[in-house]
């Protein structure tokens, strides 16, 4: 560039000093977003030459498909399209909106495209299912005989990543940012728990904030800062064909939609008179980020750049045959050039974003593809400048991984599997198979004996139903539960209906061990928790309170149950590692917060016979008068010391019984033996989810996030506005009435089910989306909660399920036992 940003004079600014490591698409986007918000003291360091420094951005094919099962990723992509669509360099637009076309060559894929069209409608993305003829019209080179249909998204297209990076680089530089290439980071300096500077081979750069946007070098930078970055780089094949006469004399880079042939893990895009083809069909090719050569060494090895490895011909050969089948014009062509390009995967396929608690001021913006780059940069910039993103990003939060999910072996295995599954048809409940089992409760051996069907979450093996209960299905009424379609029947069993019925009629044991437990102690514990949460915690020991962690805008960061076990000792039922992170960050010196989940376990004993089961096992009074609802007591069950809490998330009488992990098996066996004559069963998460939705109990992260306030989400009862000084109070006091609500729906036809994330149509147009859904076995209808405009009870809506508009009706809550008589008895 004749006017390179690094040579422009740097403006002085009173804003925080920010050093961004990496001048790829994420680093450049972030510099633009930060400087646009007034943080102009920004230095972007890059080890390679600008404007094409040799990371993933330099070789990215630029595909931007906005539709994702994750609303967050879709919002990132939508912003990327919007922003890049407004950028130009030397008169060339940074985004080519040619559209996208995903093909189906099997009935299973065509059904999945209908599901993806549902996601698009739910998230506000234009798209529709098209027939074979329309696919051929959009892409004339196709062999239409193998195409059953497609999903066309006209607003998708091709990001010119290097141009977009350059455009944002120049804008940021005009506001005062500087971009320094050929600066290799060699260290991160700190003072106590705060970052202070970035050290390079060409000098040290003081900093109040450091952002690692280093792409697949992220783990290298993280190690310098003492931070684990759970990211696995993998090589991905990309080739360009020879010139094709069938493309004619095109002068445009691309005019046809970007094409996905997901049944064979392939995608296609035009390069003027050639076709570029990417493949995920080959074996995973992990790359050690610590062994990737720097730019000049890579060039000396005859590599175009550090992110571009030689094409492995043996991996490409099978894909080439499928390419020729789909596009007959390729049968007389060949590959002109190709490479294995390196980019990043995490164990769950999501980016890694946020500020480290271990090193304050050190931020991650890693594992981000071009598709989501501008959206991620906006969210991180808002996070840094305003204290929180405007979009819910809990799926991307760097705290989300458990310690057991951070080992290099785990990250490598799961990252490689994410690569292999990029284009797979994945069920929302489908778990990864390896490495499993990783985390098991003390009851695991007994659960296996009962034929538990396990799914996984947070590394934990979670029983969803037990085959030992299969004979109970015969006791259900005719047509109970109704026969399911093949998709909703996956990872489900009619045994779940029998387990729900047994819970409503007798008593069941639920393994609640995977739910997070925190202990907060110290002289200042009460004052601290009362300030951090929305409900009144100033109750005598033995009280349990449902409360909310809010942010400063009144958004729901989490919901908690807080048991006051002593004057200065509390046990908290929390949701994610982010809850621990938030409490530890804000805890004063006289308060200690620790995660006790791994050293403890929990059994939920629920059902009308729960008291008959537990009372003979303890010398304490478990009557309603002696042990009221939302109370806690430290006692013994048989020989086992337990913390018993009178809570029920299934809407029935019962207790959560906590003990240490070493005594867990004894607790289970004691309860099991005592419950034999009562008909006790073990029940799984499938029944649990059905029962909790019948009671309208919200699941944080699914039904509500920090994008929602308590009144919209239906948990305003957990806010005490007469309590002064809690986080979020001022925002709630000044809130304006919202026109959206988390709304309970009952599907009209007992035979219909939905699973979640489907669009909801009001008056024929998409108006919201389903959060949680499950069949309500007690009610005989599928329940779906959805974010919708305010609607009266009885209003008719339609839920789109695989292209079918399923009628549903707005219901009043709670749907089951509105007077709470079953719990309080």
PDB file of C-alpha atoms in Angstrom, residues 553-706:
ATOM      1  CA  UNK A 553     -28.468  -3.310  32.251  1.00  0.00           C
ATOM      2  CA  UNK A 554     -30.861  -5.618  34.087  1.00  0.00           C
ATOM      3  CA  UNK A 555     -30.165  -8.556  31.770  1.00  0.00           C
ATOM      4  CA  UNK A 556     -30.275 -12.048  33.262  1.00  0.00           C
ATOM      5  CA  UNK A 557     -26.757 -13.433  33.498  1.00  0.00           C
ATOM      6  CA  UNK A 558     -27.918 -16.501  35.419  1.00  0.00           C
ATOM      7  CA  UNK A 559     -30.498 -17.784  37.864  1.00  0.00           C
ATOM      8  CA  UNK A 560     -29.408 -19.273  41.176  1.00  0.00           C
ATOM      9  CA  UNK A 561     -30.747 -21.085  44.206  1.00  0.00           C
ATOM     10  CA  UNK A 562     -28.999 -19.786  47.314  1.00  0.00           C
ATOM     11  CA  UNK A 563     -29.176 -21.831  50.507  1.00  0.00           C
ATOM     12  CA  UNK A 564     -28.057 -20.089  53.689  1.00  0.00           C
ATOM     13  CA  UNK A 565     -26.584 -22.953  55.708  1.00  0.00           C
ATOM     14  CA  UNK A 566     -24.994 -20.797  58.423  1.00  0.00           C
ATOM     15  CA  UNK A 567     -24.551 -17.127  59.176  1.00  0.00           C
ATOM     16  CA  UNK A 568     -21.534 -16.879  56.886  1.00  0.00           C
ATOM     17  CA  UNK A 569     -21.854 -20.011  54.705  1.00  0.00           C
ATOM     18  CA  UNK A 570     -23.977 -20.365  51.571  1.00  0.00           C
ATOM     19  CA  UNK A 571     -24.416 -23.137  48.999  1.00  0.00           C
ATOM     20  CA  UNK A 572     -25.393 -21.968  45.540  1.00  0.00           C
ATOM     21  CA  UNK A 573     -26.969 -23.928  42.732  1.00  0.00           C
ATOM     22  CA  UNK A 574     -25.563 -22.255  39.601  1.00  0.00           C
ATOM     23  CA  UNK A 575     -25.523 -22.844  35.843  1.00  0.00           C
ATOM     24  CA  UNK A 576     -22.134 -22.467  34.223  1.00  0.00           C
ATOM     25  CA  UNK A 577     -18.475 -21.732  34.917  1.00  0.00           C
ATOM     26  CA  UNK A 578     -19.317 -18.121  34.040  1.00  0.00           C
ATOM     27  CA  UNK A 579     -21.263 -17.841  37.323  1.00  0.00           C
ATOM     28  CA  UNK A 580     -18.188 -18.841  39.291  1.00  0.00           C
ATOM     29  CA  UNK A 581     -16.107 -16.432  37.206  1.00  0.00           C
ATOM     30  CA  UNK A 582     -18.463 -13.513  37.862  1.00  0.00           C
ATOM     31  CA  UNK A 583     -18.663 -14.108  41.604  1.00  0.00           C
ATOM     32  CA  UNK A 584     -14.908 -14.579  42.006  1.00  0.00           C
ATOM     33  CA  UNK A 585     -14.208 -11.406  40.012  1.00  0.00           C
ATOM     34  CA  UNK A 586     -16.405  -9.320  42.309  1.00  0.00           C
ATOM     35  CA  UNK A 587     -15.798 -11.018  45.664  1.00  0.00           C
ATOM     36  CA  UNK A 588     -14.230  -8.782  48.337  1.00  0.00           C
ATOM     37  CA  UNK A 589     -11.260  -9.941  50.377  1.00  0.00           C
ATOM     38  CA  UNK A 590     -13.404 -11.253  53.237  1.00  0.00           C
ATOM     39  CA  UNK A 591     -15.377 -13.615  50.957  1.00  0.00           C
ATOM     40  CA  UNK A 592     -14.257 -16.949  49.527  1.00  0.00           C
ATOM     41  CA  UNK A 593     -15.978 -18.515  46.522  1.00  0.00           C
ATOM     42  CA  UNK A 594     -15.198 -22.067  45.453  1.00  0.00           C
ATOM     43  CA  UNK A 595     -16.671 -24.655  43.118  1.00  0.00           C
ATOM     44  CA  UNK A 596     -17.597 -27.804  45.082  1.00  0.00           C
ATOM     45  CA  UNK A 597     -19.308 -29.665  42.239  1.00  0.00           C
ATOM     46  CA  UNK A 598     -16.663 -32.326  41.629  1.00  0.00           C
ATOM     47  CA  UNK A 599     -16.361 -33.242  45.308  1.00  0.00           C
ATOM     48  CA  UNK A 600     -20.083 -33.559  45.899  1.00  0.00           C
ATOM     49  CA  UNK A 601     -23.138 -35.223  44.388  1.00  0.00           C
ATOM     50  CA  UNK A 602     -26.888 -34.850  44.488  1.00  0.00           C
ATOM     51  CA  UNK A 603     -29.987 -37.057  44.279  1.00  0.00           C
ATOM     52  CA  UNK A 604     -33.391 -35.540  43.599  1.00  0.00           C
ATOM     53  CA  UNK A 605     -36.069 -37.555  45.429  1.00  0.00           C
ATOM     54  CA  UNK A 606     -39.382 -36.453  43.937  1.00  0.00           C
ATOM     55  CA  UNK A 607     -42.930 -37.696  43.809  1.00  0.00           C
ATOM     56  CA  UNK A 608     -45.997 -37.944  46.102  1.00  0.00           C
ATOM     57  CA  UNK A 609     -44.312 -40.773  48.052  1.00  0.00           C
ATOM     58  CA  UNK A 610     -41.015 -38.903  48.539  1.00  0.00           C
ATOM     59  CA  UNK A 611     -41.713 -38.256  52.230  1.00  0.00           C
ATOM     60  CA  UNK A 612     -42.628 -41.909  52.750  1.00  0.00           C
ATOM     61  CA  UNK A 613     -39.213 -42.802  51.393  1.00  0.00           C
ATOM     62  CA  UNK A 614     -36.952 -40.378  53.258  1.00  0.00           C
ATOM     63  CA  UNK A 615     -38.690 -39.914  56.636  1.00  0.00           C
ATOM     64  CA  UNK A 616     -37.901 -43.425  57.967  1.00  0.00           C
ATOM     65  CA  UNK A 617     -34.226 -42.894  57.082  1.00  0.00           C
ATOM     66  CA  UNK A 618     -33.681 -39.808  59.255  1.00  0.00           C
ATOM     67  CA  UNK A 619     -34.242 -38.697  62.811  1.00  0.00           C
ATOM     68  CA  UNK A 620     -35.189 -35.192  61.684  1.00  0.00           C
ATOM     69  CA  UNK A 621     -38.727 -34.079  61.017  1.00  0.00           C
ATOM     70  CA  UNK A 622     -39.404 -34.099  57.252  1.00  0.00           C
ATOM     71  CA  UNK A 623     -43.079 -33.196  57.619  1.00  0.00           C
ATOM     72  CA  UNK A 624     -44.370 -30.128  55.835  1.00  0.00           C
ATOM     73  CA  UNK A 625     -44.555 -28.300  59.164  1.00  0.00           C
ATOM     74  CA  UNK A 626     -41.081 -29.449  60.211  1.00  0.00           C
ATOM     75  CA  UNK A 627     -39.359 -28.976  56.862  1.00  0.00           C
ATOM     76  CA  UNK A 628     -41.098 -26.386  54.737  1.00  0.00           C
ATOM     77  CA  UNK A 629     -40.763 -25.664  51.039  1.00  0.00           C
ATOM     78  CA  UNK A 630     -37.584 -23.763  50.074  1.00  0.00           C
ATOM     79  CA  UNK A 631     -35.878 -24.735  53.316  1.00  0.00           C
ATOM     80  CA  UNK A 632     -32.542 -26.487  53.881  1.00  0.00           C
ATOM     81  CA  UNK A 633     -31.354 -28.769  56.675  1.00  0.00           C
ATOM     82  CA  UNK A 634     -28.099 -30.563  57.393  1.00  0.00           C
ATOM     83  CA  UNK A 635     -28.993 -34.051  58.563  1.00  0.00           C
ATOM     84  CA  UNK A 636     -28.361 -37.753  57.975  1.00  0.00           C
ATOM     85  CA  UNK A 637     -29.997 -40.212  55.599  1.00  0.00           C
ATOM     86  CA  UNK A 638     -29.115 -43.551  57.104  1.00  0.00           C
ATOM     87  CA  UNK A 639     -25.368 -43.415  57.669  1.00  0.00           C
ATOM     88  CA  UNK A 640     -24.824 -40.597  55.185  1.00  0.00           C
ATOM     89  CA  UNK A 641     -24.492 -36.919  56.174  1.00  0.00           C
ATOM     90  CA  UNK A 642     -26.496 -34.834  53.733  1.00  0.00           C
ATOM     91  CA  UNK A 643     -27.575 -31.295  53.053  1.00  0.00           C
ATOM     92  CA  UNK A 644     -31.259 -31.659  52.272  1.00  0.00           C
ATOM     93  CA  UNK A 645     -33.113 -28.911  50.398  1.00  0.00           C
ATOM     94  CA  UNK A 646     -36.867 -28.881  49.977  1.00  0.00           C
ATOM     95  CA  UNK A 647     -36.846 -27.982  46.296  1.00  0.00           C
ATOM     96  CA  UNK A 648     -38.590 -29.487  43.316  1.00  0.00           C
ATOM     97  CA  UNK A 649     -37.990 -28.734  39.657  1.00  0.00           C
ATOM     98  CA  UNK A 650     -40.507 -31.366  38.551  1.00  0.00           C
ATOM     99  CA  UNK A 651     -43.513 -29.943  40.387  1.00  0.00           C
ATOM    100  CA  UNK A 652     -43.807 -32.699  42.993  1.00  0.00           C
ATOM    101  CA  UNK A 653     -43.086 -33.147  46.678  1.00  0.00           C
ATOM    102  CA  UNK A 654     -39.449 -33.876  47.304  1.00  0.00           C
ATOM    103  CA  UNK A 655     -35.914 -32.991  48.237  1.00  0.00           C
ATOM    104  CA  UNK A 656     -32.514 -32.497  46.761  1.00  0.00           C
ATOM    105  CA  UNK A 657     -30.054 -34.503  48.864  1.00  0.00           C
ATOM    106  CA  UNK A 658     -26.393 -33.484  48.700  1.00  0.00           C
ATOM    107  CA  UNK A 659     -23.423 -35.336  50.064  1.00  0.00           C
ATOM    108  CA  UNK A 660     -19.729 -35.790  49.359  1.00  0.00           C
ATOM    109  CA  UNK A 661     -18.724 -37.815  46.324  1.00  0.00           C
ATOM    110  CA  UNK A 662     -17.182 -40.609  48.429  1.00  0.00           C
ATOM    111  CA  UNK A 663     -20.548 -41.248  50.130  1.00  0.00           C
ATOM    112  CA  UNK A 664     -22.672 -40.878  47.011  1.00  0.00           C
ATOM    113  CA  UNK A 665     -22.998 -44.555  46.187  1.00  0.00           C
ATOM    114  CA  UNK A 666     -24.021 -45.320  49.772  1.00  0.00           C
ATOM    115  CA  UNK A 667     -26.674 -42.592  49.593  1.00  0.00           C
ATOM    116  CA  UNK A 668     -28.085 -43.999  46.357  1.00  0.00           C
ATOM    117  CA  UNK A 669     -28.173 -47.555  47.679  1.00  0.00           C
ATOM    118  CA  UNK A 670     -29.808 -46.437  50.933  1.00  0.00           C
ATOM    119  CA  UNK A 671     -32.576 -44.632  49.067  1.00  0.00           C
ATOM    120  CA  UNK A 672     -33.003 -47.419  46.537  1.00  0.00           C
ATOM    121  CA  UNK A 673     -33.370 -50.136  49.151  1.00  0.00           C
ATOM    122  CA  UNK A 674     -35.758 -48.068  51.251  1.00  0.00           C
ATOM    123  CA  UNK A 675     -37.906 -47.283  48.214  1.00  0.00           C
ATOM    124  CA  UNK A 676     -38.396 -50.802  46.903  1.00  0.00           C
ATOM    125  CA  UNK A 677     -41.761 -51.308  48.593  1.00  0.00           C
ATOM    126  CA  UNK A 678     -42.882 -47.887  47.349  1.00  0.00           C
ATOM    127  CA  UNK A 679     -42.117 -48.697  43.717  1.00  0.00           C
ATOM    128  CA  UNK A 680     -39.190 -46.277  43.467  1.00  0.00           C
ATOM    129  CA  UNK A 681     -37.559 -45.912  40.043  1.00  0.00           C
ATOM    130  CA  UNK A 682     -34.566 -44.077  38.660  1.00  0.00           C
ATOM    131  CA  UNK A 683     -35.639 -41.439  36.132  1.00  0.00           C
ATOM    132  CA  UNK A 684     -33.689 -39.503  33.540  1.00  0.00           C
ATOM    133  CA  UNK A 685     -33.301 -36.071  32.039  1.00  0.00           C
ATOM    134  CA  UNK A 686     -35.879 -36.676  29.331  1.00  0.00           C
ATOM    135  CA  UNK A 687     -38.670 -37.054  31.900  1.00  0.00           C
ATOM    136  CA  UNK A 688     -37.184 -34.227  33.982  1.00  0.00           C
ATOM    137  CA  UNK A 689     -37.343 -31.785  31.068  1.00  0.00           C
ATOM    138  CA  UNK A 690     -40.967 -32.670  30.377  1.00  0.00           C
ATOM    139  CA  UNK A 691     -41.974 -32.227  34.011  1.00  0.00           C
ATOM    140  CA  UNK A 692     -40.150 -28.920  34.468  1.00  0.00           C
ATOM    141  CA  UNK A 693     -41.814 -27.438  31.368  1.00  0.00           C
ATOM    142  CA  UNK A 694     -45.234 -28.476  32.679  1.00  0.00           C
ATOM    143  CA  UNK A 695     -44.402 -26.260  35.660  1.00  0.00           C
ATOM    144  CA  UNK A 696     -42.986 -23.483  33.490  1.00  0.00           C
ATOM    145  CA  UNK A 697     -39.544 -23.561  35.093  1.00  0.00           C
ATOM    146  CA  UNK A 698     -37.043 -21.644  32.952  1.00  0.00           C
ATOM    147  CA  UNK A 699     -33.651 -22.941  31.858  1.00  0.00           C
ATOM    148  CA  UNK A 700     -31.037 -20.202  31.758  1.00  0.00           C
ATOM    149  CA  UNK A 701     -29.076 -20.107  28.507  1.00  0.00           C
ATOM    150  CA  UNK A 702     -32.004 -21.623  26.626  1.00  0.00           C
ATOM    151  CA  UNK A 703     -35.158 -19.804  27.716  1.00  0.00           C
ATOM    152  CA  UNK A 704     -33.512 -16.622  28.974  1.00  0.00           C
ATOM    153  CA  UNK A 705     -30.127 -14.898  28.720  1.00  0.00           C
ATOM    154  CA  UNK A 706     -28.653 -11.477  29.411  1.00  0.00           C
TER     155      UNK A 706
END
